[in-house]
mmCIF file of C-alpha atoms in Angstrom:
data_model
loop_
_atom_site.group_PDB
_atom_site.id
_atom_site.type_symbol
_atom_site.label_atom_id
_atom_site.label_comp_id
_atom_site.label_asym_id
_atom_site.label_seq_id
_atom_site.Cartn_x
_atom_site.Cartn_y
_atom_site.Cartn_z
ATOM 1 C CA MET A 1 -1.379 28.884 19.658
ATOM 2 C CA ALA A 2 -4.807 30.005 20.839
ATOM 3 C CA SER A 3 -6.223 28.761 24.024
ATOM 4 C CA VAL A 4 -9.550 26.928 23.970
ATOM 5 C CA PRO A 5 -12.266 28.440 26.129
ATOM 6 C CA GLY A 6 -13.558 26.048 28.724
ATOM 7 C CA THR A 7 -10.764 23.633 28.182
ATOM 8 C CA GLY A 8 -7.834 25.118 29.795
ATOM 9 C CA GLU A 9 -4.742 26.706 28.152
ATOM 10 C CA GLY A 10 -3.183 23.309 27.076
ATOM 11 C CA THR A 11 -0.524 23.191 24.265
ATOM 12 C CA GLY A 12 -0.314 19.474 24.392
ATOM 13 C CA GLU A 13 2.996 19.473 26.076
ATOM 14 C CA GLY A 14 1.556 18.394 29.407
ATOM 15 C CA THR A 15 -0.365 15.389 27.851
ATOM 16 C CA GLY A 16 2.537 12.983 27.999
ATOM 17 C CA ALA A 17 6.259 12.855 27.977
ATOM 18 C CA GLY A 18 6.587 10.017 25.403
ATOM 19 C CA THR A 19 8.011 10.834 21.988
ATOM 20 C CA GLY A 20 6.850 7.582 20.131
ATOM 21 C CA GLU A 21 4.618 8.084 17.258
ATOM 22 C CA GLY A 22 1.919 5.998 18.794
ATOM 23 C CA THR A 23 2.058 8.010 21.940
ATOM 24 C CA ARG A 24 2.016 11.225 20.068
ATOM 25 C CA ALA A 25 -0.991 10.142 17.982
ATOM 26 C CA VAL A 26 -3.106 9.153 21.000
ATOM 27 C CA ARG A 27 -2.219 12.449 22.891
ATOM 28 C CA ALA A 28 -1.941 14.955 20.017
ATOM 29 C CA GLY A 29 -3.804 18.148 20.486
ATOM 30 C CA LEU A 30 -5.460 17.384 23.880
ATOM 31 C CA PRO A 31 -6.016 20.253 26.238
ATOM 32 C CA GLU A 32 -4.452 20.174 29.803
ATOM 33 C CA PRO A 33 -6.724 17.958 32.001
ATOM 34 C CA ARG A 34 -9.361 19.719 34.036
ATOM 35 C CA LYS A 35 -11.517 17.986 36.668
ATOM 36 C CA HIS A 36 -14.942 16.947 35.430
ATOM 37 C CA GLU A 37 -14.204 17.781 31.709
ATOM 38 C CA PRO A 38 -13.823 15.247 28.992
ATOM 39 C CA THR A 39 -10.388 14.322 27.695
ATOM 40 C CA LEU A 40 -11.397 15.520 24.246
ATOM 41 C CA PRO A 41 -14.037 18.209 24.552
ATOM 42 C CA GLY A 42 -17.018 17.738 22.285
ATOM 43 C CA PRO A 43 -17.583 19.805 19.071
ATOM 44 C CA VAL A 44 -18.441 23.472 19.474
ATOM 45 C CA PHE A 45 -21.312 24.524 17.314
ATOM 46 C CA ALA A 46 -21.250 28.190 17.131
ATOM 47 C CA ALA A 47 -21.611 30.803 14.415
ATOM 48 C CA HIS A 48 -20.841 33.745 16.790
ATOM 49 C CA TYR A 49 -19.489 34.181 20.346
ATOM 50 C CA HIS A 50 -20.039 36.613 23.085
ATOM 51 C CA LEU A 51 -17.925 39.612 22.049
ATOM 52 C CA SER A 52 -18.386 42.911 23.997
ATOM 53 C CA GLY A 53 -16.149 45.834 23.234
ATOM 54 C CA GLU A 54 -13.317 45.521 20.741
ATOM 55 C CA PRO A 55 -13.223 42.441 18.541
ATOM 56 C CA THR A 56 -10.007 40.929 19.943
ATOM 57 C CA GLY A 57 -9.194 37.452 21.191
ATOM 58 C CA PRO A 58 -9.105 34.067 19.488
ATOM 59 C CA TYR A 59 -12.857 33.559 18.774
ATOM 60 C CA THR A 60 -14.898 36.354 17.223
ATOM 61 C CA TYR A 61 -16.882 34.686 14.443
ATOM 62 C CA GLY A 62 -17.569 31.266 13.206
ATOM 63 C CA ARG A 63 -16.166 31.556 9.747
ATOM 64 C CA ASP A 64 -12.684 32.690 11.284
ATOM 65 C CA GLU A 65 -12.041 30.347 14.147
ATOM 66 C CA ASN A 66 -13.609 27.532 16.248
ATOM 67 C CA PRO A 67 -12.302 25.881 19.404
ATOM 68 C CA THR A 68 -12.827 22.460 17.769
ATOM 69 C CA TRP A 69 -10.516 23.394 14.922
ATOM 70 C CA THR A 70 -8.000 24.695 17.269
ATOM 71 C CA LEU A 71 -7.592 21.379 18.966
ATOM 72 C CA LEU A 72 -7.553 19.583 15.606
ATOM 73 C CA GLU A 73 -4.988 21.926 14.138
ATOM 74 C CA ARG A 74 -2.789 21.587 17.219
ATOM 75 C CA ALA A 75 -2.964 17.825 16.878
ATOM 76 C CA ILE A 76 -2.073 17.593 13.259
ATOM 77 C CA GLY A 77 0.674 20.064 13.757
ATOM 78 C CA GLU A 78 2.203 17.888 16.433
ATOM 79 C CA LEU A 79 2.191 14.986 13.957
ATOM 80 C CA GLU A 80 3.451 17.050 10.982
ATOM 81 C CA ALA A 81 6.275 18.795 12.804
ATOM 82 C CA PRO A 82 6.771 17.287 16.262
ATOM 83 C CA GLY A 83 8.672 19.647 18.650
ATOM 84 C CA ASP A 84 8.448 22.575 16.207
ATOM 85 C CA ASP A 85 6.516 25.362 17.848
ATOM 86 C CA THR A 86 6.635 27.548 14.778
ATOM 87 C CA ALA A 87 4.531 25.159 12.756
ATOM 88 C CA GLU A 88 0.976 26.280 12.091
ATOM 89 C CA THR A 89 -1.788 24.037 10.663
ATOM 90 C CA VAL A 90 -5.017 25.239 8.970
ATOM 91 C CA VAL A 91 -7.851 22.839 8.487
ATOM 92 C CA PHE A 92 -10.191 23.006 5.517
ATOM 93 C CA ALA A 93 -13.623 21.526 4.421
ATOM 94 C CA SER A 94 -11.837 19.193 1.901
ATOM 95 C CA GLY A 95 -8.498 18.261 0.484
ATOM 96 C CA MET A 96 -9.205 20.355 -2.612
ATOM 97 C CA ALA A 97 -9.915 23.358 -0.540
ATOM 98 C CA ALA A 98 -6.517 22.894 1.208
ATOM 99 C CA ILE A 99 -4.676 22.551 -2.121
ATOM 100 C CA SER A 100 -6.448 25.519 -3.543
ATOM 101 C CA SER A 101 -5.632 27.729 -0.549
ATOM 102 C CA VAL A 102 -1.872 27.313 -1.099
ATOM 103 C CA LEU A 103 -2.044 27.830 -4.853
ATOM 104 C CA PHE A 104 -4.351 30.875 -4.904
ATOM 105 C CA SER A 105 -2.885 32.511 -1.799
ATOM 106 C CA GLN A 106 0.729 32.324 -3.102
ATOM 107 C CA LEU A 107 0.277 32.958 -6.805
ATOM 108 C CA ALA A 108 -0.718 35.934 -8.814
ATOM 109 C CA ALA A 109 -0.955 36.934 -12.507
ATOM 110 C CA GLY A 110 2.435 36.703 -14.110
ATOM 111 C CA ASP A 111 3.834 34.038 -11.759
ATOM 112 C CA ALA A 112 4.615 30.536 -12.839
ATOM 113 C CA VAL A 113 3.858 27.208 -10.967
ATOM 114 C CA VAL A 114 5.298 23.718 -11.633
ATOM 115 C CA LEU A 115 2.742 20.970 -11.102
ATOM 116 C CA PRO A 116 3.057 17.174 -11.486
ATOM 117 C CA ALA A 117 1.875 15.868 -14.851
ATOM 118 C CA ASP A 118 0.790 12.576 -13.155
ATOM 119 C CA GLY A 119 -0.769 13.928 -10.025
ATOM 120 C CA TYR A 120 -4.309 13.915 -8.539
ATOM 121 C CA GLN A 121 -7.043 13.977 -11.147
ATOM 122 C CA ALA A 122 -8.505 17.279 -10.054
ATOM 123 C CA LEU A 123 -5.133 19.084 -10.597
ATOM 124 C CA PRO A 124 -5.823 19.867 -14.322
ATOM 125 C CA LEU A 125 -9.058 21.600 -13.215
ATOM 126 C CA VAL A 126 -7.013 23.678 -10.881
ATOM 127 C CA ALA A 127 -4.440 24.384 -13.702
ATOM 128 C CA ASP A 128 -7.234 25.687 -16.041
ATOM 129 C CA GLN A 129 -8.280 28.150 -13.398
ATOM 130 C CA LEU A 130 -4.792 29.190 -12.649
ATOM 131 C CA THR A 131 -4.245 29.858 -16.422
ATOM 132 C CA THR A 132 -7.538 31.857 -16.462
ATOM 133 C CA TYR A 133 -5.987 34.137 -13.721
ATOM 134 C CA GLY A 134 -2.853 34.735 -15.836
ATOM 135 C CA ILE A 135 -0.661 32.242 -14.080
ATOM 136 C CA GLU A 136 1.758 30.173 -16.115
ATOM 137 C CA VAL A 137 1.356 26.428 -15.441
ATOM 138 C CA ARG A 138 4.192 24.054 -16.234
ATOM 139 C CA THR A 139 3.947 20.277 -15.812
ATOM 140 C CA ALA A 140 6.455 17.391 -15.609
ATOM 141 C CA PRO A 141 6.189 13.852 -14.297
ATOM 142 C CA THR A 142 7.017 12.912 -10.674
ATOM 143 C CA GLY A 143 9.450 10.021 -11.550
ATOM 144 C CA GLY A 144 13.009 10.831 -12.105
ATOM 145 C CA ASP A 145 12.663 14.247 -10.483
ATOM 146 C CA ALA A 146 11.645 15.504 -13.825
ATOM 147 C CA GLN A 147 10.147 18.715 -12.340
ATOM 148 C CA LEU A 148 13.602 20.048 -11.970
ATOM 149 C CA SER A 149 13.558 20.930 -15.591
ATOM 150 C CA ALA A 150 10.711 23.324 -15.259
ATOM 151 C CA LEU A 151 11.805 25.318 -12.212
ATOM 152 C CA ASP A 152 13.483 28.361 -13.923
ATOM 153 C CA GLY A 153 11.644 31.508 -12.824
ATOM 154 C CA ALA A 154 8.812 29.655 -11.068
ATOM 155 C CA LYS A 155 7.220 31.057 -7.989
ATOM 156 C CA LEU A 156 5.986 27.592 -6.468
ATOM 157 C CA LEU A 157 6.810 23.940 -7.047
ATOM 158 C CA TRP A 158 4.027 21.461 -6.277
ATOM 159 C CA LEU A 159 5.121 17.860 -5.556
ATOM 160 C CA GLU A 160 2.880 14.830 -5.059
ATOM 161 C CA THR A 161 4.899 11.998 -3.694
ATOM 162 C CA PRO A 162 4.048 9.100 -3.881
ATOM 163 C CA SER A 163 1.891 10.277 -6.855
ATOM 164 C CA ASN A 164 -1.711 9.276 -7.242
ATOM 165 C CA PRO A 165 -2.486 6.864 -8.784
ATOM 166 C CA GLY A 166 0.838 5.870 -10.334
ATOM 167 C CA LEU A 167 2.741 5.730 -7.072
ATOM 168 C CA ASP A 168 5.965 7.346 -8.479
ATOM 169 C CA VAL A 169 8.269 8.937 -5.976
ATOM 170 C CA CYS A 170 10.562 12.112 -6.225
ATOM 171 C CA ASP A 171 13.506 13.151 -4.086
ATOM 172 C CA VAL A 172 11.942 15.866 -1.965
ATOM 173 C CA ARG A 173 15.240 17.022 -0.541
ATOM 174 C CA ARG A 174 16.775 17.432 -3.937
ATOM 175 C CA LEU A 175 13.847 19.196 -5.449
ATOM 176 C CA VAL A 176 13.570 21.544 -2.380
ATOM 177 C CA ALA A 177 17.156 22.435 -2.579
ATOM 178 C CA ALA A 178 16.958 23.263 -6.336
ATOM 179 C CA ALA A 179 13.585 25.137 -5.924
ATOM 180 C CA HIS A 180 14.885 27.285 -3.053
ATOM 181 C CA GLU A 181 17.988 28.073 -4.987
ATOM 182 C CA ALA A 182 15.782 29.220 -7.866
ATOM 183 C CA GLY A 183 13.643 31.235 -5.498
ATOM 184 C CA ALA A 184 10.625 29.014 -5.494
ATOM 185 C CA LEU A 185 8.471 27.855 -2.701
ATOM 186 C CA VAL A 186 7.741 24.126 -2.302
ATOM 187 C CA ALA A 187 4.457 22.372 -1.382
ATOM 188 C CA VAL A 188 4.229 18.723 -0.930
ATOM 189 C CA ASP A 189 0.934 16.768 -1.309
ATOM 190 C CA ASN A 190 1.381 14.289 1.549
ATOM 191 C CA THR A 191 -2.017 12.651 1.320
ATOM 192 C CA LEU A 192 -0.898 9.118 0.434
ATOM 193 C CA ALA A 193 1.948 8.978 2.919
ATOM 194 C CA THR A 194 0.306 10.780 5.964
ATOM 195 C CA PRO A 195 2.508 12.419 8.565
ATOM 196 C CA LEU A 196 3.376 9.030 9.938
ATOM 197 C CA GLY A 197 4.819 8.031 6.597
ATOM 198 C CA GLN A 198 6.664 11.258 5.645
ATOM 199 C CA ARG A 199 7.119 14.686 7.093
ATOM 200 C CA PRO A 200 7.590 17.175 4.222
ATOM 201 C CA LEU A 201 8.621 20.116 6.464
ATOM 202 C CA ALA A 202 11.487 17.992 7.927
ATOM 203 C CA LEU A 203 12.613 17.362 4.212
ATOM 204 C CA GLY A 204 12.788 21.088 3.760
ATOM 205 C CA ALA A 205 9.341 21.857 2.158
ATOM 206 C CA ASP A 206 7.464 25.086 2.871
ATOM 207 C CA PHE A 207 4.102 23.538 2.922
ATOM 208 C CA SER A 208 2.757 20.084 3.734
ATOM 209 C CA VAL A 209 -0.716 19.628 2.362
ATOM 210 C CA ALA A 210 -3.185 16.610 2.571
ATOM 211 C CA SER A 211 -6.626 15.448 1.912
ATOM 212 C CA ASP A 212 -7.526 14.170 5.377
ATOM 213 C CA THR A 213 -10.603 12.535 3.812
ATOM 214 C CA LYS A 214 -8.126 9.636 3.165
ATOM 215 C CA GLY A 215 -5.678 8.028 5.492
ATOM 216 C CA LEU A 216 -5.510 10.587 8.320
ATOM 217 C CA THR A 217 -9.100 10.129 9.308
ATOM 218 C CA GLY A 218 -9.325 6.612 7.761
ATOM 219 C CA HIS A 219 -13.037 5.703 8.134
ATOM 220 C CA GLY A 220 -14.440 7.080 4.936
ATOM 221 C CA ASP A 221 -16.974 9.319 6.689
ATOM 222 C CA VAL A 222 -15.277 12.761 6.820
ATOM 223 C CA LEU A 223 -14.384 15.223 4.152
ATOM 224 C CA LEU A 224 -11.485 17.261 5.392
ATOM 225 C CA GLY A 225 -8.052 18.852 4.469
ATOM 226 C CA HIS A 226 -5.184 20.653 5.940
ATOM 227 C CA VAL A 227 -2.096 22.809 5.323
ATOM 228 C CA THR A 228 0.837 22.914 7.588
ATOM 229 C CA THR A 229 3.728 25.399 7.420
ATOM 230 C CA ALA A 230 6.383 26.696 9.781
ATOM 231 C CA ASP A 231 6.397 30.144 8.132
ATOM 232 C CA ALA A 232 4.011 32.547 9.859
ATOM 233 C CA ALA A 233 3.506 34.681 6.873
ATOM 234 C CA LEU A 234 2.784 31.827 4.617
ATOM 235 C CA ALA A 235 0.210 30.473 7.328
ATOM 236 C CA ALA A 236 -1.353 33.854 7.496
ATOM 237 C CA GLY A 237 -1.893 33.919 3.633
ATOM 238 C CA VAL A 238 -3.525 30.429 3.720
ATOM 239 C CA ARG A 239 -5.668 31.345 6.678
ATOM 240 C CA ARG A 240 -6.813 34.583 5.009
ATOM 241 C CA TRP A 241 -7.728 32.561 1.875
ATOM 242 C CA ARG A 242 -9.804 30.264 4.025
ATOM 243 C CA LYS A 243 -11.683 33.173 5.465
ATOM 244 C CA ILE A 244 -12.255 34.727 2.023
ATOM 245 C CA VAL A 245 -13.747 31.743 0.344
ATOM 246 C CA GLY A 246 -15.269 30.180 3.550
ATOM 247 C CA ALA A 247 -13.965 26.750 2.988
ATOM 248 C CA ILE A 248 -14.348 25.776 6.632
ATOM 249 C CA PRO A 249 -14.851 22.360 8.175
ATOM 250 C CA GLY A 250 -17.952 21.771 10.151
ATOM 251 C CA PRO A 251 -17.207 21.319 13.903
ATOM 252 C CA MET A 252 -18.523 17.730 13.882
ATOM 253 C CA GLU A 253 -16.200 16.766 11.077
ATOM 254 C CA ALA A 254 -13.216 18.363 12.894
ATOM 255 C CA TRP A 255 -14.124 16.473 16.125
ATOM 256 C CA LEU A 256 -14.508 13.193 14.244
ATOM 257 C CA ALA A 257 -11.178 13.721 12.642
ATOM 258 C CA HIS A 258 -9.458 14.480 15.934
ATOM 259 C CA ARG A 259 -10.926 11.350 17.481
ATOM 260 C CA SER A 260 -9.745 9.357 14.555
ATOM 261 C CA LEU A 261 -6.128 10.473 15.093
ATOM 262 C CA ALA A 262 -5.774 8.327 18.241
ATOM 263 C CA THR A 263 -5.863 5.170 16.025
ATOM 264 C CA LEU A 264 -3.802 6.559 13.121
ATOM 265 C CA HIS A 265 -0.636 4.628 14.157
ATOM 266 C CA LEU A 266 -2.549 1.374 14.482
ATOM 267 C CA ARG A 267 -4.302 1.804 11.254
ATOM 268 C CA VAL A 268 -1.306 2.862 9.229
ATOM 269 C CA ASP A 269 0.872 0.140 10.627
ATOM 270 C CA ARG A 270 -1.526 -2.591 9.745
ATOM 271 C CA GLN A 271 -2.456 -1.125 6.334
ATOM 272 C CA CYS A 272 1.121 -0.704 5.304
ATOM 273 C CA ALA A 273 1.966 -4.362 6.402
ATOM 274 C CA ASN A 274 -1.120 -5.635 4.541
ATOM 275 C CA ALA A 275 -0.241 -3.516 1.427
ATOM 276 C CA LEU A 276 3.229 -5.041 1.376
ATOM 277 C CA ALA A 277 1.792 -8.608 1.768
ATOM 278 C CA LEU A 278 -0.592 -7.947 -1.023
ATOM 279 C CA ALA A 279 2.091 -6.491 -3.283
ATOM 280 C CA GLU A 280 4.355 -9.539 -2.658
ATOM 281 C CA ALA A 281 1.525 -11.843 -3.667
ATOM 282 C CA LEU A 282 0.649 -9.950 -6.782
ATOM 283 C CA ALA A 283 4.318 -9.996 -7.843
ATOM 284 C CA GLU A 284 3.964 -13.769 -8.226
ATOM 285 C CA ARG A 285 1.109 -13.493 -10.710
ATOM 286 C CA ASP A 286 1.622 -13.757 -14.437
ATOM 287 C CA ASP A 287 -1.656 -12.083 -15.059
ATOM 288 C CA VAL A 288 -0.594 -8.854 -13.225
ATOM 289 C CA THR A 289 1.590 -6.285 -14.909
ATOM 290 C CA GLY A 290 2.752 -2.774 -13.916
ATOM 291 C CA LEU A 291 2.792 -3.613 -10.271
ATOM 292 C CA ARG A 292 3.746 -0.535 -8.110
ATOM 293 C CA TYR A 293 4.275 -0.266 -4.377
ATOM 294 C CA PRO A 294 7.107 1.871 -3.023
ATOM 295 C CA GLY A 295 7.650 -0.596 -0.117
ATOM 296 C CA LEU A 296 8.653 -3.462 -2.515
ATOM 297 C CA PRO A 297 12.433 -3.752 -2.681
ATOM 298 C CA GLY A 298 12.144 -4.161 -6.455
ATOM 299 C CA ASP A 299 9.957 -1.112 -7.031
ATOM 300 C CA PRO A 300 11.528 1.614 -9.234
ATOM 301 C CA SER A 301 10.833 4.135 -6.496
ATOM 302 C CA HIS A 302 11.956 2.048 -3.498
ATOM 303 C CA ARG A 303 15.445 3.456 -3.003
ATOM 304 C CA VAL A 304 14.247 7.082 -3.066
ATOM 305 C CA ALA A 305 11.286 6.273 -0.979
ATOM 306 C CA ALA A 306 13.176 4.518 1.671
ATOM 307 C CA ALA A 307 15.483 7.598 2.090
ATOM 308 C CA GLN A 308 12.602 9.847 3.020
ATOM 309 C CA MET A 309 9.526 7.775 4.114
ATOM 310 C CA ARG A 310 9.094 5.866 7.302
ATOM 311 C CA ARG A 311 6.033 3.938 6.008
ATOM 312 C CA PHE A 312 5.128 3.388 2.337
ATOM 313 C CA GLY A 313 1.389 3.923 2.429
ATOM 314 C CA SER A 314 -1.662 1.787 1.862
ATOM 315 C CA VAL A 315 -2.103 1.937 -1.903
ATOM 316 C CA VAL A 316 -0.965 -0.622 -4.428
ATOM 317 C CA SER A 317 -1.489 -0.267 -8.180
ATOM 318 C CA PHE A 318 -1.366 -2.827 -10.891
ATOM 319 C CA VAL A 319 -2.618 -3.489 -14.435
ATOM 320 C CA LEU A 320 -4.917 -6.327 -15.674
ATOM 321 C CA ALA A 321 -5.166 -7.298 -19.370
ATOM 322 C CA ASP A 322 -8.016 -5.067 -20.227
ATOM 323 C CA ARG A 323 -11.169 -3.346 -19.042
ATOM 324 C CA GLU A 324 -13.254 -6.457 -19.044
ATOM 325 C CA ARG A 325 -10.657 -8.465 -17.058
ATOM 326 C CA ALA A 326 -10.473 -5.588 -14.552
ATOM 327 C CA GLU A 327 -14.104 -5.329 -14.090
ATOM 328 C CA ARG A 328 -14.616 -9.003 -13.613
ATOM 329 C CA PHE A 329 -11.829 -8.948 -11.046
ATOM 330 C CA LEU A 330 -13.630 -6.112 -9.161
ATOM 331 C CA ASP A 331 -16.943 -7.929 -9.343
ATOM 332 C CA ALA A 332 -15.470 -11.175 -7.895
ATOM 333 C CA LEU A 333 -13.923 -9.437 -4.791
ATOM 334 C CA ARG A 334 -15.901 -10.224 -1.552
ATOM 335 C CA LEU A 335 -13.845 -8.301 1.123
ATOM 336 C CA VAL A 336 -13.175 -5.273 -1.070
ATOM 337 C CA ASP A 337 -15.604 -2.551 -2.107
ATOM 338 C CA ASP A 338 -15.478 -0.986 -5.580
ATOM 339 C CA ALA A 339 -15.209 2.534 -4.637
ATOM 340 C CA THR A 340 -13.108 5.559 -5.147
ATOM 341 C CA SER A 341 -10.812 7.368 -2.603
ATOM 342 C CA PHE A 342 -8.273 5.473 -0.445
ATOM 343 C CA GLY A 343 -6.759 5.243 3.102
ATOM 344 C CA GLY A 344 -9.802 3.669 4.698
ATOM 345 C CA VAL A 345 -9.759 0.747 7.194
ATOM 346 C CA ARG A 346 -12.006 -1.216 4.682
ATOM 347 C CA SER A 347 -10.161 -2.209 1.526
ATOM 348 C CA THR A 348 -11.430 -0.572 -1.679
ATOM 349 C CA ALA A 349 -10.387 -0.861 -5.307
ATOM 350 C CA GLU A 350 -11.371 0.600 -8.647
ATOM 351 C CA ARG A 351 -10.664 0.606 -12.319
ATOM 352 C CA ARG A 352 -9.161 4.103 -12.314
ATOM 353 C CA GLY A 353 -9.674 4.630 -16.038
ATOM 354 C CA ARG A 354 -13.463 4.854 -15.514
ATOM 355 C CA TRP A 355 -13.033 8.571 -14.559
ATOM 356 C CA GLY A 356 -11.245 9.449 -17.648
ATOM 357 C CA GLY A 357 -8.808 11.939 -16.127
ATOM 358 C CA ASP A 358 -5.761 9.717 -15.496
ATOM 359 C CA ALA A 359 -3.163 8.609 -18.105
ATOM 360 C CA VAL A 360 -3.528 4.968 -17.190
ATOM 361 C CA PRO A 361 -4.333 1.790 -19.082
ATOM 362 C CA ALA A 362 -7.943 0.508 -19.244
ATOM 363 C CA GLY A 363 -7.104 -2.368 -16.913
ATOM 364 C CA PHE A 364 -5.279 -0.192 -14.346
ATOM 365 C CA ILE A 365 -6.464 -0.902 -10.695
ATOM 366 C CA ARG A 366 -5.901 1.349 -7.806
ATOM 367 C CA PHE A 367 -6.127 -0.754 -4.679
ATOM 368 C CA SER A 368 -6.466 0.885 -1.256
ATOM 369 C CA VAL A 369 -5.489 -1.723 1.360
ATOM 370 C CA GLY A 370 -7.396 -1.833 4.548
ATOM 371 C CA ALA A 371 -6.925 -3.274 8.013
ATOM 372 C CA GLU A 372 -8.472 -6.721 7.420
ATOM 373 C CA ASP A 373 -6.613 -9.790 8.403
ATOM 374 C CA PRO A 374 -3.807 -10.204 5.768
ATOM 375 C CA ASP A 375 -4.404 -13.859 4.970
ATOM 376 C CA ASP A 376 -8.187 -13.215 4.372
ATOM 377 C CA LEU A 377 -7.477 -10.188 2.140
ATOM 378 C CA VAL A 378 -4.787 -11.784 0.101
ATOM 379 C CA ALA A 379 -6.847 -14.954 -0.363
ATOM 380 C CA ASP A 380 -9.838 -12.850 -1.580
ATOM 381 C CA VAL A 381 -7.698 -11.000 -4.092
ATOM 382 C CA LEU A 382 -6.000 -14.128 -5.519
ATOM 383 C CA ARG A 383 -9.381 -15.888 -5.697
ATOM 384 C CA ALA A 384 -10.921 -12.826 -7.587
ATOM 385 C CA LEU A 385 -7.934 -12.865 -10.002
ATOM 386 C CA ASP A 386 -8.481 -16.508 -10.698
ATOM 387 C CA ALA A 387 -12.303 -15.898 -11.252
ATOM 388 C CA ALA A 388 -11.533 -13.014 -13.583
ATOM 389 C CA ALA A 389 -9.156 -15.071 -15.733
ATOM 390 C CA GLY A 390 -11.509 -18.093 -16.208
ATOM 391 C CA PRO A 391 -13.737 -18.746 -19.134
ATOM 392 C CA HIS A 392 -16.558 -16.255 -19.782
#
């Protein structure tokens, strides 16, 4: 990995001998300590660097590399693939930029790609563009490992597990084995799980991709994405795509993201515990149907999720009777914002059907569980459900 000018040659190895996830999150990506310098150097704002003679070295131009990105990429890599020195992370201006970098760097006219039919809302937009470029797009649902049926002759398999917003889970190991046997690469959108919930590379995937706008940064104030891979050639292709399209993060956003990683384990642990508490409370309600949370023992995905996830995420989904009931519920909430996105420390919820791109019922609620006191949060939700069910 590249050194960082002015911050020493640190690889992160000297920042602490502990191997616990909390220790790793707190210390990830920090340079070697140097007297009179900050633990985490501030953002480097530079469009160009001093560069006499031949253009060699890690930092030549601001669209190619930045010392602040380097530290963040190192940090995310330590979380995605701890102990694996071959893993490389490339950060992007958004999650969609990260997703696009893998798809468009690896696929060409005549190739076939398998996408989840129930994945993130913007995937159909990407699929349309891929088709325009002469790439065959096949889709199948996440649940039941249905994408296995579409693998023959494909160049790339794209998994999203748990899926957004339906929270179905597929068996990553099984799908990776089948895809590799068929000669296909595998990318996993790990946004909902975060590296503390699931490590796709350890499950055999070629790429781990995420929108770090969500849980990884966790405060709803940064747009960011990343791709991690242990294959140098694949990483080079992704990095080249970033350079071509210029989908680079600002140094301030990268620094804020790195700062946020130090509390990742605290945030994720609290949010996952809260999500389970909320799901258990919702399971007792007659006016709630279609409840999904992979951490619930009775969830259809629990067995598969428990075999490959260490934490089950902060998102719970469920269905209310109709659009009107759902909107009354959202209006009645006091501790929960009606907003899109997920993974933040403040709980949010939305009627997902308002966007029109997801195959969900009109009363479908995607609930992103935050870090509030669980008793307060559950009480607010139950009160809002009662209010939504009353006479109107």
